[in-house]
Structures are given as structure tokens and as C-alpha cells.
Amino acid sequence: MRITGLSALEILDSRGFPTLEVTLEAGGAQARASVPSGKSTGKNEALELRDGDRGRFEGKGVLKAVAFVEGEIAARLVGHDLPPQEDLDRMLILLDGTPGKTRLGANAILGVSMAAARLRAQAEGRPLYASLGGTAATLLPVPCFNVLNGGAHADNPLEFQEFMLAPAGRPTFAEALRAVAETYHALAGILKSRSLSVSVGDEGGFAPKITYPEDALDLMVQAIEAAGYKPGRDIFIALDPAASGFYQGRRYHFAGEAHDAVAMTERYGHWLDRYPILSIEDGLAEDDDEGWIHLTKVLGSRMQIVGDDNFVSDPRRVEDAIQRKIGNAVLLKPNQIGTITEITETAQAAQRGGYRCMVSHRSGETTDDFIADLSVALGVGQIKSGAPARGERLAKYNRLVRIERELGPRARFAGRGVFEGK
Ligand code: PGA
Ligand code: ZN
């Protein structure tokens, strides 16, 4: 199938900042993909190329990335047959020529990589999850819904970034989505009854003026019960404190307190006794390896410990973490590494080492639903895509409802066991 066109466009993401949309054409068909953008980013993520021209979008324009797609990358692809995904991604990596994709930008490269995967699926007449994952791709992920936002994603006093509902005990994806939507609305009712704001943060979760993470956890348990579900049976809790954001001078600063990694581990341990928590991501800072090793040793058998800012979806970093027993699960964000081939390698490296994986959106999103298909293709059984509200978040969840329907009796819902590891 001969590629006849490759173009890129500067569009806006869910925060109103520019991001990249790529369109690839071949054999009379057309596929489009857009790239998300994070705010609480890990130091070692692949580069998101921005123009730096203060006269446009506060320097956040992506016209340079557009030019690379339509210039250098198009010159290599247009007029040639659409290569297999791995060959295409290797070609893009070589063309860029830097370890962190700092020349062409991971946004430019990922947009092309995603569009190519979509176009290939179209050409094969298969849904994207089946094109990427084959006939074994039948596992629907447990969705983790960020219903209370803090940290870099909201302007409330809460330093912890994400409080998620994980409806792992529901029988199907659609029932999981329903349970959490009902709980989200119950939570709104509870907040209103206490004169707390129901305005939302970047990922669609409420951002009330609360200070202690325990206040957020209590609210979640109350909301689950108010909606008629049982905490710890139907719906569980997953957290992403994004602790790099409140780590200074080897201490974690929140709610007016300061703790070292040992005290944080103790605090998390107490929470495990009191709340139905099954996963904590970035519970400690990205540079605090010693703290991570301690946390994993003490609590790794009791919960999932997910690395995001420290692993940055990099297969080599994941392999290193497995060696050093840092965490026991990996967050998968395609734009942290920059190609579909590499994010697949990261998932494989994790699974080889007995680590679990959660596919993830970014706080700046578009309505592109690629990661929904990716989560099924990789068969990892977990996804997070924000609250059950806002179109860019629902695009992914609603796509999974459609996939579940399409798979019919072949569909399996991952459920509670997926958080337990080997
Ligand atoms: P980001 O945050 O997309 O703003 O980087 C998401 C996360 O920390 O998981
Ligand atoms: Zn995170």
C-alpha cells in the first residue's frame, strides 16, 4: 500500500494549548492521530518539541514539529509502501538520531507512529486493537477513574495529584463504567452538601478545597457507599500522589507536614489497613531510589506499586528497576517514549520481569482514543483515563464499551486479579 500523503496540523488540547495532529494517506484511505501532553512530567521523558516562540501560545506552539512531519519525515515515507510498524518506528528513531528524540520531537514521531498503526488496521479491515494485538487481544482493562484532582492538575490545597476509583469487582467493563459514573455523581452530592466546590481539575475529577489526603479517601469511601456499592468488593481505590511534585530536601511536604520515605511508607501502610487501596503510583519521588526500594520491600506484597516519573515508559529503565526491585508495576504513556513499537517493548519488558502495567492518558488530552485499543492490544488489564466526565476522557472509556460489545462472548473483564501480580 503506497503512502500518498503525510501532513500535520497544530490543534488544541483539553487545556487549550497546542498539540499535534497527524494525517497519513495511502491506498485511498486516510488515518488521523493526535498526541497528548503531560504537565507533571518525569525528567527523563522523550522530548515534546515546542517552538519556544513567546509571541505564540506562550512559547508552546508546535509548528516546528509540524514542519518536521511534513518535511523530513514525509520525504522518507511518501511514495513508498507503508512499512510494518517496527520498521517504520526504527526508521523514525534513526532519522531522529538522538536518545531522547530531541531533534524531531517525540510528539512528531509518535503522531506518525500512531497514524500508521491506524492506517494499517484500516487496510487490514480489522479494529486497531486486533491489528496491534492479534486474536488474543480480548482482555478489557479495569479502568481507574481520577475523581478527585490535586497537585499540578488543580489549584486546591491538596498536594496529592490523583484519587482514583477502580471498579475491579464489577463483572464487565460497561458495568464498571456505570458503577463509577454513579459514584462520581454521589460524590458531587456529598461535596455540595458540605458546601465544597464541584468544579473540576484537568482530568475531570472534582477539585474541592480539602487539605489532607485522608479527607479525600474518606470522601471516596462515602461516595461508593452512597451509590450503593461496597468499597473493597465492587470498587477499590488507586492513588497517584505524583510525589516528585512535593519532594524537597529529601522530605515529602504536604498538608503542612514533612516526612521522609520511611514515614511515607508507614503512612501508606496505615492506609492499606483502613482503605481498600490496591495501587499507588509515584508514591515517592522519581529520584528517591532508596525510598522506592524500601517502599517496595515493605508494601510490595500488599499492593501494586507503579512507576511513572521514574520509569518514563522506557524499556531499559524498566529492566533496571526489575533488577533493583524498584516498584512492581509500570505506567505506560506512549508519548513518554515516542513510538508504538517502544511502548510495546516496555510492556513486554515489564511482563517478562513479572511487573504489571497500566496504560495511561496524559493530563492534556484530545478526543483521540488510541490508548483504549492499545490497552486491549497489550492485554495488560489496566487503564487510567481520568474522570467519567469530559469528552477527551470519555472518548477512551466509551471506545472500550464499544470494544467490549464488539468482542461479544470473547470479551473478558480483567477484574481484581490483575492487580495482584504473580
Ligand atoms: P501528566 O500527569 O499527564 O500531567 O504528566 C499524569 C500522571 O502523573 O500520571
Ligand atoms: Zn503519574
Short mmCIF file of C-alpha atoms and ligand atoms in Angstrom, two decimals:
data_model
loop_
_atom_site.label_atom_id
_atom_site.label_comp_id
_atom_site.label_asym_id
_atom_site.label_seq_id
_atom_site.Cartn_x
_atom_site.Cartn_y
_atom_site.Cartn_z
CA MET A 1 0.00 0.00 0.00
CA ARG A 2 1.70 3.16 -1.25
CA ILE A 3 1.73 6.23 1.00
CA THR A 4 0.33 9.20 -0.91
CA GLY A 5 0.28 11.89 1.74
CA LEU A 6 1.54 12.85 5.21
CA SER A 7 0.51 16.10 6.85
CA ALA A 8 0.39 17.63 10.32
CA LEU A 9 -1.66 20.31 11.97
CA GLU A 10 -1.35 22.38 15.13
CA ILE A 11 -4.58 21.72 17.06
CA LEU A 12 -5.53 22.44 20.70
CA ASP A 13 -5.58 20.00 23.59
CA SER A 14 -8.03 19.85 26.52
CA ARG A 15 -6.18 22.64 28.32
CA GLY A 16 -6.27 24.94 25.31
CA PHE A 17 -2.59 24.53 24.43
CA PRO A 18 -1.28 23.42 21.04
CA THR A 19 -0.65 19.82 20.21
CA LEU A 20 0.00 17.85 17.05
CA GLU A 21 -2.45 16.07 14.77
CA VAL A 22 -1.02 13.88 12.01
CA THR A 23 -2.83 12.61 8.90
CA LEU A 24 -1.46 9.76 6.81
CA GLU A 25 -2.89 8.72 3.45
CA ALA A 26 -2.41 5.54 1.47
CA GLY A 27 -4.41 3.48 -0.99
CA GLY A 28 -7.28 5.98 -0.98
CA ALA A 29 -7.65 5.65 2.81
CA GLN A 30 -6.77 8.17 5.49
CA ALA A 31 -5.88 7.84 9.17
CA ARG A 32 -5.50 10.56 11.75
CA ALA A 33 -3.89 10.62 15.18
CA SER A 34 -3.27 13.27 17.79
CA VAL A 35 -0.72 13.43 20.56
CA PRO A 36 -1.40 14.19 24.26
CA SER A 37 0.68 16.35 26.59
CA GLY A 38 1.57 15.94 30.27
CA LYS A 39 2.03 18.55 33.00
CA SER A 40 3.63 16.64 35.88
CA THR A 41 6.27 15.13 33.63
CA GLY A 42 9.21 12.90 34.52
CA LYS A 43 12.66 14.44 33.98
CA ASN A 44 13.69 11.71 31.53
CA GLU A 45 10.69 11.69 29.20
CA ALA A 46 11.36 11.88 25.46
CA LEU A 47 11.24 15.49 24.27
CA GLU A 48 7.97 17.18 23.45
CA LEU A 49 9.13 19.63 20.80
CA ARG A 50 7.71 23.12 21.30
CA ASP A 51 8.55 26.25 19.32
CA GLY A 52 9.63 28.43 22.23
CA ASP A 53 8.33 31.50 20.37
CA ARG A 54 6.93 33.61 23.23
CA GLY A 55 4.79 35.52 20.75
CA ARG A 56 2.58 32.44 20.13
CA PHE A 57 0.76 30.34 22.76
CA GLU A 58 3.27 31.30 25.50
CA GLY A 59 6.00 29.51 23.55
CA LYS A 60 4.03 26.26 23.35
CA GLY A 61 3.36 26.27 19.58
CA VAL A 62 4.22 23.07 17.69
CA LEU A 63 4.93 24.47 14.22
CA LYS A 64 8.49 23.09 14.26
CA ALA A 65 7.09 19.59 14.86
CA VAL A 66 4.55 20.17 12.05
CA ALA A 67 7.42 21.15 9.75
CA PHE A 68 9.44 18.03 10.63
CA VAL A 69 6.46 15.77 9.85
CA GLU A 70 5.69 17.46 6.56
CA GLY A 71 9.37 17.89 5.64
CA GLU A 72 11.97 15.30 6.66
CA ILE A 73 9.56 12.54 7.69
CA ALA A 74 7.24 12.92 4.68
CA ALA A 75 10.28 12.88 2.37
CA ARG A 76 11.16 9.42 3.71
CA LEU A 77 7.65 7.97 3.57
CA VAL A 78 5.57 9.44 0.76
CA GLY A 79 5.79 7.41 -2.44
CA HIS A 80 6.88 4.27 -0.54
CA ASP A 81 4.85 1.34 0.73
CA LEU A 82 3.57 1.58 4.31
CA PRO A 83 6.25 -0.36 6.23
CA PRO A 84 5.50 -2.82 9.05
CA GLN A 85 5.15 -0.91 12.35
CA GLU A 86 8.54 -1.96 13.74
CA ASP A 87 10.37 -0.98 10.56
CA LEU A 88 8.61 2.37 10.45
CA ASP A 89 9.36 3.11 14.11
CA ARG A 90 13.03 2.09 13.74
CA MET A 91 13.29 4.33 10.70
CA LEU A 92 11.84 7.28 12.68
CA ILE A 93 14.20 6.64 15.60
CA LEU A 94 17.22 6.52 13.26
CA LEU A 95 16.10 9.59 11.36
CA ASP A 96 15.86 11.50 14.65
CA GLY A 97 19.26 10.14 15.70
CA THR A 98 19.15 11.18 19.39
CA PRO A 99 18.45 9.09 22.52
CA GLY A 100 15.62 11.33 23.77
CA LYS A 101 14.06 12.17 20.37
CA THR A 102 15.26 15.71 20.93
CA ARG A 103 15.75 16.59 17.27
CA LEU A 104 12.42 15.80 15.60
CA GLY A 105 10.46 15.64 18.88
CA ALA A 106 8.61 12.68 20.37
CA ASN A 107 5.34 14.42 19.53
CA ALA A 108 6.17 14.47 15.80
CA ILE A 109 7.41 10.88 15.86
CA LEU A 110 4.53 9.47 17.94
CA GLY A 111 1.89 11.18 15.77
CA VAL A 112 3.28 9.44 12.69
CA SER A 113 3.68 6.12 14.51
CA MET A 114 0.05 6.18 15.73
CA ALA A 115 -1.39 7.28 12.38
CA ALA A 116 0.50 4.46 10.64
CA ALA A 117 -0.90 1.87 13.08
CA ARG A 118 -4.42 3.13 12.37
CA LEU A 119 -3.93 3.13 8.63
CA ARG A 120 -2.58 -0.43 8.70
CA ALA A 121 -5.60 -1.57 10.74
CA GLN A 122 -7.91 0.05 8.18
CA ALA A 123 -6.07 -1.63 5.32
CA GLU A 124 -6.38 -4.98 7.08
CA GLY A 125 -10.08 -4.35 7.73
CA ARG A 126 -9.51 -5.03 11.42
CA PRO A 127 -10.14 -2.93 14.50
CA LEU A 128 -6.98 -1.27 15.84
CA TYR A 129 -6.77 -3.48 18.95
CA ALA A 130 -6.87 -6.62 16.78
CA SER A 131 -4.40 -5.25 14.25
CA LEU A 132 -1.92 -4.44 17.05
CA GLY A 133 -2.66 -7.35 19.37
CA GLY A 134 -3.93 -10.19 17.18
CA THR A 135 -6.75 -12.58 18.05
CA ALA A 136 -5.54 -12.89 21.66
CA ALA A 137 -6.49 -9.24 22.30
CA THR A 138 -9.72 -9.86 24.23
CA LEU A 139 -8.94 -8.59 27.76
CA LEU A 140 -10.85 -5.45 28.78
CA PRO A 141 -8.88 -3.36 31.30
CA VAL A 142 -10.03 -2.35 34.77
CA PRO A 143 -10.46 1.41 34.36
CA CYS A 144 -9.08 3.69 37.09
CA PHE A 145 -11.09 6.92 37.25
CA ASN A 146 -9.49 10.02 38.72
CA VAL A 147 -12.42 11.56 40.63
CA LEU A 148 -10.53 13.89 42.99
CA ASN A 149 -7.76 16.05 41.49
CA GLY A 150 -4.95 17.89 43.25
CA GLY A 151 -1.27 18.66 42.73
CA ALA A 152 -0.31 20.12 39.36
CA HIS A 153 -3.76 19.38 37.94
CA ALA A 154 -5.81 21.64 40.21
CA ASP A 155 -5.46 24.85 42.21
CA ASN A 156 -6.83 23.45 45.50
CA PRO A 157 -4.58 22.94 48.56
CA LEU A 158 -4.38 19.14 48.04
CA GLU A 159 -0.79 18.16 47.14
CA PHE A 160 -1.65 14.57 46.17
CA GLN A 161 -2.45 14.55 42.46
CA GLU A 162 -4.90 11.70 41.73
CA PHE A 163 -7.51 9.79 43.72
CA MET A 164 -8.93 7.08 41.51
CA LEU A 165 -11.88 4.70 41.74
CA ALA A 166 -11.03 1.21 40.43
CA PRO A 167 -14.24 -0.81 39.92
CA ALA A 168 -12.30 -4.09 39.75
CA GLY A 169 -15.12 -6.11 41.34
CA ARG A 170 -17.71 -5.40 38.65
CA PRO A 171 -18.41 -8.15 36.09
CA THR A 172 -17.91 -6.22 32.84
CA PHE A 173 -16.31 -3.04 31.56
CA ALA A 174 -19.70 -1.43 30.93
CA GLU A 175 -20.84 -2.24 34.48
CA ALA A 176 -17.54 -0.90 35.82
CA LEU A 177 -18.11 2.36 33.96
CA ARG A 178 -21.67 2.59 35.25
CA ALA A 179 -20.65 1.97 38.88
CA VAL A 180 -18.06 4.72 38.76
CA ALA A 181 -20.31 7.23 36.98
CA GLU A 182 -22.93 6.66 39.71
CA THR A 183 -20.27 7.04 42.41
CA TYR A 184 -18.94 10.22 40.74
CA HIS A 185 -22.44 11.73 40.92
CA ALA A 186 -22.86 10.59 44.54
CA LEU A 187 -19.52 12.26 45.30
CA ALA A 188 -20.78 15.50 43.74
CA GLY A 189 -23.82 15.32 46.03
CA ILE A 190 -21.67 14.81 49.13
CA LEU A 191 -19.36 17.69 48.19
CA LYS A 192 -22.32 20.02 47.60
CA SER A 193 -23.93 19.04 50.90
CA ARG A 194 -20.70 20.19 52.61
CA SER A 195 -20.53 23.40 50.61
CA LEU A 196 -17.41 22.13 48.84
CA SER A 197 -16.84 23.03 45.19
CA VAL A 198 -17.69 20.61 42.39
CA SER A 199 -15.56 22.47 39.86
CA VAL A 200 -13.11 20.08 38.21
CA GLY A 201 -9.37 19.75 37.62
CA ASP A 202 -7.50 18.95 34.40
CA GLU A 203 -8.59 15.29 34.33
CA GLY A 204 -12.25 15.91 35.14
CA GLY A 205 -12.13 14.96 38.81
CA PHE A 206 -13.51 17.34 41.42
CA ALA A 207 -11.02 19.72 43.00
CA PRO A 208 -12.56 20.73 46.33
CA LYS A 209 -10.63 22.77 48.90
CA ILE A 210 -9.52 19.91 51.11
CA THR A 211 -6.05 19.54 52.57
CA TYR A 212 -5.45 16.05 53.92
CA PRO A 213 -5.25 13.07 51.58
CA GLU A 214 -7.23 11.16 54.23
CA ASP A 215 -10.13 13.60 53.68
CA ALA A 216 -10.15 12.62 50.00
CA LEU A 217 -10.02 8.90 50.86
CA ASP A 218 -12.93 9.25 53.32
CA LEU A 219 -14.97 11.11 50.69
CA MET A 220 -14.36 8.32 48.17
CA VAL A 221 -15.47 5.58 50.54
CA GLN A 222 -18.60 7.54 51.45
CA ALA A 223 -19.42 8.15 47.80
CA ILE A 224 -19.01 4.45 46.91
CA GLU A 225 -21.43 3.52 49.70
CA ALA A 226 -23.87 6.31 48.84
CA ALA A 227 -24.03 4.99 45.28
CA GLY A 228 -24.98 1.55 46.61
CA TYR A 229 -21.66 -0.23 46.06
CA LYS A 230 -19.34 -1.91 48.53
CA PRO A 231 -15.83 -0.47 48.97
CA GLY A 232 -13.32 -3.30 48.73
CA ARG A 233 -15.70 -5.60 46.92
CA ASP A 234 -17.15 -3.69 43.95
CA ILE A 235 -14.94 -0.62 43.88
CA PHE A 236 -11.38 -0.15 45.12
CA ILE A 237 -9.08 2.86 45.31
CA ALA A 238 -5.91 3.63 43.32
CA LEU A 239 -3.69 6.65 44.01
CA ASP A 240 -1.15 8.72 42.13
CA PRO A 241 0.32 11.14 44.65
CA ALA A 242 2.87 12.23 41.97
CA ALA A 243 5.22 12.70 44.89
CA SER A 244 8.03 14.32 42.85
CA GLY A 245 5.80 17.41 42.98
CA PHE A 246 6.10 17.77 46.78
CA TYR A 247 9.60 16.38 47.41
CA GLN A 248 12.20 18.85 48.58
CA GLY A 249 15.38 18.40 50.59
CA ARG A 250 14.75 14.63 50.91
CA ARG A 251 11.38 15.29 52.56
CA TYR A 252 7.80 14.96 51.33
CA HIS A 253 5.86 18.13 52.12
CA PHE A 254 2.06 18.02 52.23
CA ALA A 255 -0.77 19.29 54.41
CA GLY A 256 1.76 21.37 56.33
CA GLU A 257 3.77 18.27 57.32
CA ALA A 258 7.16 16.93 56.18
CA HIS A 259 8.06 13.22 56.08
CA ASP A 260 10.95 11.09 54.90
CA ALA A 261 10.45 7.99 52.71
CA VAL A 262 10.25 5.66 55.71
CA ALA A 263 7.47 7.73 57.28
CA MET A 264 5.65 7.90 53.91
CA THR A 265 5.83 4.11 53.68
CA GLU A 266 4.36 3.84 57.18
CA ARG A 267 1.58 6.24 56.28
CA TYR A 268 0.73 4.22 53.16
CA GLY A 269 0.78 1.07 55.27
CA HIS A 270 -1.80 2.57 57.64
CA TRP A 271 -3.96 3.49 54.67
CA LEU A 272 -3.85 -0.11 53.45
CA ASP A 273 -5.31 -1.13 56.82
CA ARG A 274 -8.11 1.44 56.60
CA TYR A 275 -8.97 1.87 52.93
CA PRO A 276 -9.47 -0.55 50.01
CA ILE A 277 -6.35 0.67 48.17
CA LEU A 278 -4.92 -1.70 45.59
CA SER A 279 -2.43 0.51 43.76
CA ILE A 280 -0.18 3.52 44.45
CA GLU A 281 1.72 5.20 41.61
CA ASP A 282 4.63 7.59 42.22
CA GLY A 283 4.10 7.34 45.97
CA LEU A 284 7.69 8.59 46.25
CA ALA A 285 9.77 10.96 44.11
CA GLU A 286 11.47 9.95 40.86
CA ASP A 287 14.99 10.43 42.27
CA ASP A 288 14.39 8.71 45.60
CA ASP A 289 15.60 5.22 44.57
CA GLU A 290 16.46 4.26 48.13
CA GLY A 291 12.96 5.22 49.27
CA TRP A 292 11.42 3.24 46.40
CA ILE A 293 13.42 0.13 47.31
CA HIS A 294 12.23 0.44 50.94
CA LEU A 295 8.61 1.06 49.92
CA THR A 296 8.65 -1.93 47.60
CA LYS A 297 10.22 -4.19 50.20
CA VAL A 298 7.72 -3.21 52.91
CA LEU A 299 4.46 -2.91 50.95
CA GLY A 300 5.11 -4.60 47.59
CA SER A 301 3.35 -7.80 48.65
CA ARG A 302 0.27 -5.87 49.79
CA MET A 303 -0.34 -3.60 46.83
CA GLN A 304 0.65 -2.60 43.34
CA ILE A 305 3.45 -0.01 43.30
CA VAL A 306 3.53 1.77 39.94
CA GLY A 307 6.45 3.74 38.50
CA ASP A 308 5.62 6.66 36.21
CA ASP A 309 8.02 9.64 36.54
CA ASN A 310 10.95 7.32 37.34
CA PHE A 311 10.38 4.71 34.58
CA VAL A 312 9.08 7.13 31.87
CA SER A 313 7.83 4.13 29.83
CA ASP A 314 11.42 3.28 28.89
CA PRO A 315 12.15 -0.45 28.49
CA ARG A 316 15.74 -0.04 29.70
CA ARG A 317 14.68 1.85 32.82
CA VAL A 318 12.07 -0.83 33.49
CA GLU A 319 14.66 -3.60 33.16
CA ASP A 320 16.93 -1.73 35.57
CA ALA A 321 14.05 -1.29 38.05
CA ILE A 322 13.26 -5.01 37.90
CA GLN A 323 16.90 -5.80 38.71
CA ARG A 324 16.88 -3.42 41.67
CA LYS A 325 13.39 -4.38 42.90
CA ILE A 326 12.00 -0.88 42.47
CA GLY A 327 8.19 -0.98 42.30
CA ASN A 328 6.22 -3.88 40.83
CA ALA A 329 4.27 -2.19 38.02
CA VAL A 330 4.79 0.23 35.13
CA LEU A 331 2.71 3.11 33.82
CA LEU A 332 2.59 3.10 30.01
CA LYS A 333 2.36 6.54 28.39
CA PRO A 334 3.17 6.34 24.67
CA ASN A 335 4.37 9.94 24.45
CA GLN A 336 6.96 9.42 27.20
CA ILE A 337 8.91 7.15 24.85
CA GLY A 338 7.64 8.16 21.41
CA THR A 339 6.71 5.11 19.28
CA ILE A 340 4.19 2.28 19.37
CA THR A 341 7.00 -0.27 18.97
CA GLU A 342 8.84 1.04 22.02
CA ILE A 343 5.75 1.22 24.26
CA THR A 344 5.08 -2.41 23.30
CA GLU A 345 8.68 -3.30 24.22
CA THR A 346 8.22 -1.58 27.58
CA ALA A 347 5.10 -3.65 28.29
CA GLN A 348 6.97 -6.81 27.28
CA ALA A 349 9.97 -5.96 29.47
CA ALA A 350 7.61 -5.41 32.42
CA GLN A 351 5.72 -8.64 31.84
CA ARG A 352 8.95 -10.63 31.48
CA GLY A 353 10.01 -9.37 34.91
CA GLY A 354 6.63 -10.13 36.50
CA TYR A 355 5.68 -6.44 36.66
CA ARG A 356 2.10 -5.35 35.95
CA CYS A 357 1.23 -2.48 33.58
CA MET A 358 -1.33 0.30 33.42
CA VAL A 359 -1.92 2.16 30.13
CA SER A 360 -2.33 5.90 30.71
CA HIS A 361 -3.59 9.11 29.16
CA ARG A 362 -1.95 12.48 29.89
CA SER A 363 -3.50 15.42 31.72
CA GLY A 364 -3.56 17.35 28.42
CA GLU A 365 -5.58 15.18 26.04
CA THR A 366 -7.54 15.19 22.78
CA THR A 367 -10.50 13.06 21.76
CA ASP A 368 -8.10 10.55 20.17
CA ASP A 369 -8.98 7.14 21.65
CA PHE A 370 -5.84 5.23 20.57
CA ILE A 371 -4.87 4.19 24.12
CA ALA A 372 -8.19 2.34 24.57
CA ASP A 373 -7.29 -0.02 21.72
CA LEU A 374 -3.68 -0.12 22.89
CA SER A 375 -4.73 -1.32 26.37
CA VAL A 376 -6.64 -4.23 24.82
CA ALA A 377 -3.89 -4.97 22.29
CA LEU A 378 -1.23 -5.19 25.02
CA GLY A 379 -3.55 -7.26 27.23
CA VAL A 380 -2.30 -5.53 30.38
CA GLY A 381 -5.73 -5.31 32.03
CA GLN A 382 -5.46 -1.78 33.43
CA ILE A 383 -6.04 1.75 32.10
CA LYS A 384 -6.39 5.22 33.56
CA SER A 385 -8.03 7.99 31.59
CA GLY A 386 -9.33 10.48 34.15
CA ALA A 387 -12.83 11.03 35.48
CA PRO A 388 -16.05 9.64 33.96
CA ALA A 389 -16.61 13.18 32.64
CA ARG A 390 -15.21 15.48 29.90
CA GLY A 391 -15.20 14.37 26.29
CA GLU A 392 -11.47 13.77 25.96
CA ARG A 393 -11.58 11.34 28.95
CA LEU A 394 -14.81 9.61 27.89
CA ALA A 395 -13.54 9.09 24.35
CA LYS A 396 -11.31 6.33 25.72
CA TYR A 397 -13.84 4.78 28.11
CA ASN A 398 -16.64 4.83 25.53
CA ARG A 399 -14.33 3.23 22.96
CA LEU A 400 -13.76 0.39 25.45
CA VAL A 401 -17.51 -0.06 25.84
CA ARG A 402 -17.69 -0.45 22.05
CA ILE A 403 -14.79 -2.91 22.00
CA GLU A 404 -16.45 -4.99 24.71
CA ARG A 405 -19.66 -5.12 22.70
CA GLU A 406 -17.77 -5.97 19.50
CA LEU A 407 -15.87 -8.83 21.14
CA GLY A 408 -19.14 -10.23 22.47
CA PRO A 409 -18.68 -13.54 24.31
CA ARG A 410 -14.91 -13.41 23.64
CA ALA A 411 -14.55 -10.33 25.86
CA ARG A 412 -13.11 -10.87 29.34
CA PHE A 413 -13.01 -8.19 32.04
CA ALA A 414 -9.63 -8.15 33.82
CA GLY A 415 -11.06 -7.77 37.35
CA ARG A 416 -9.39 -7.73 40.74
CA GLY A 417 -6.74 -10.37 39.99
CA VAL A 418 -4.91 -8.14 37.53
CA PHE A 419 -3.61 -6.02 40.45
CA GLU A 420 -2.18 -9.00 42.27
CA GLY A 421 0.72 -9.92 40.02
CA LYS A 422 2.43 -13.26 40.02
P1 PGA B 1 0.62 14.31 33.48
O1 PGA B 1 0.17 13.52 34.78
O2 PGA B 1 -0.07 13.77 32.31
O3 PGA B 1 0.24 15.74 33.82
O4 PGA B 1 2.12 14.16 33.40
C1 PGA B 1 -0.31 12.21 34.76
C2 PGA B 1 0.39 11.35 35.75
O5 PGA B 1 1.23 11.83 36.56
O6 PGA B 1 0.14 10.15 35.76
ZN ZN B 2 1.63 9.63 37.42
#
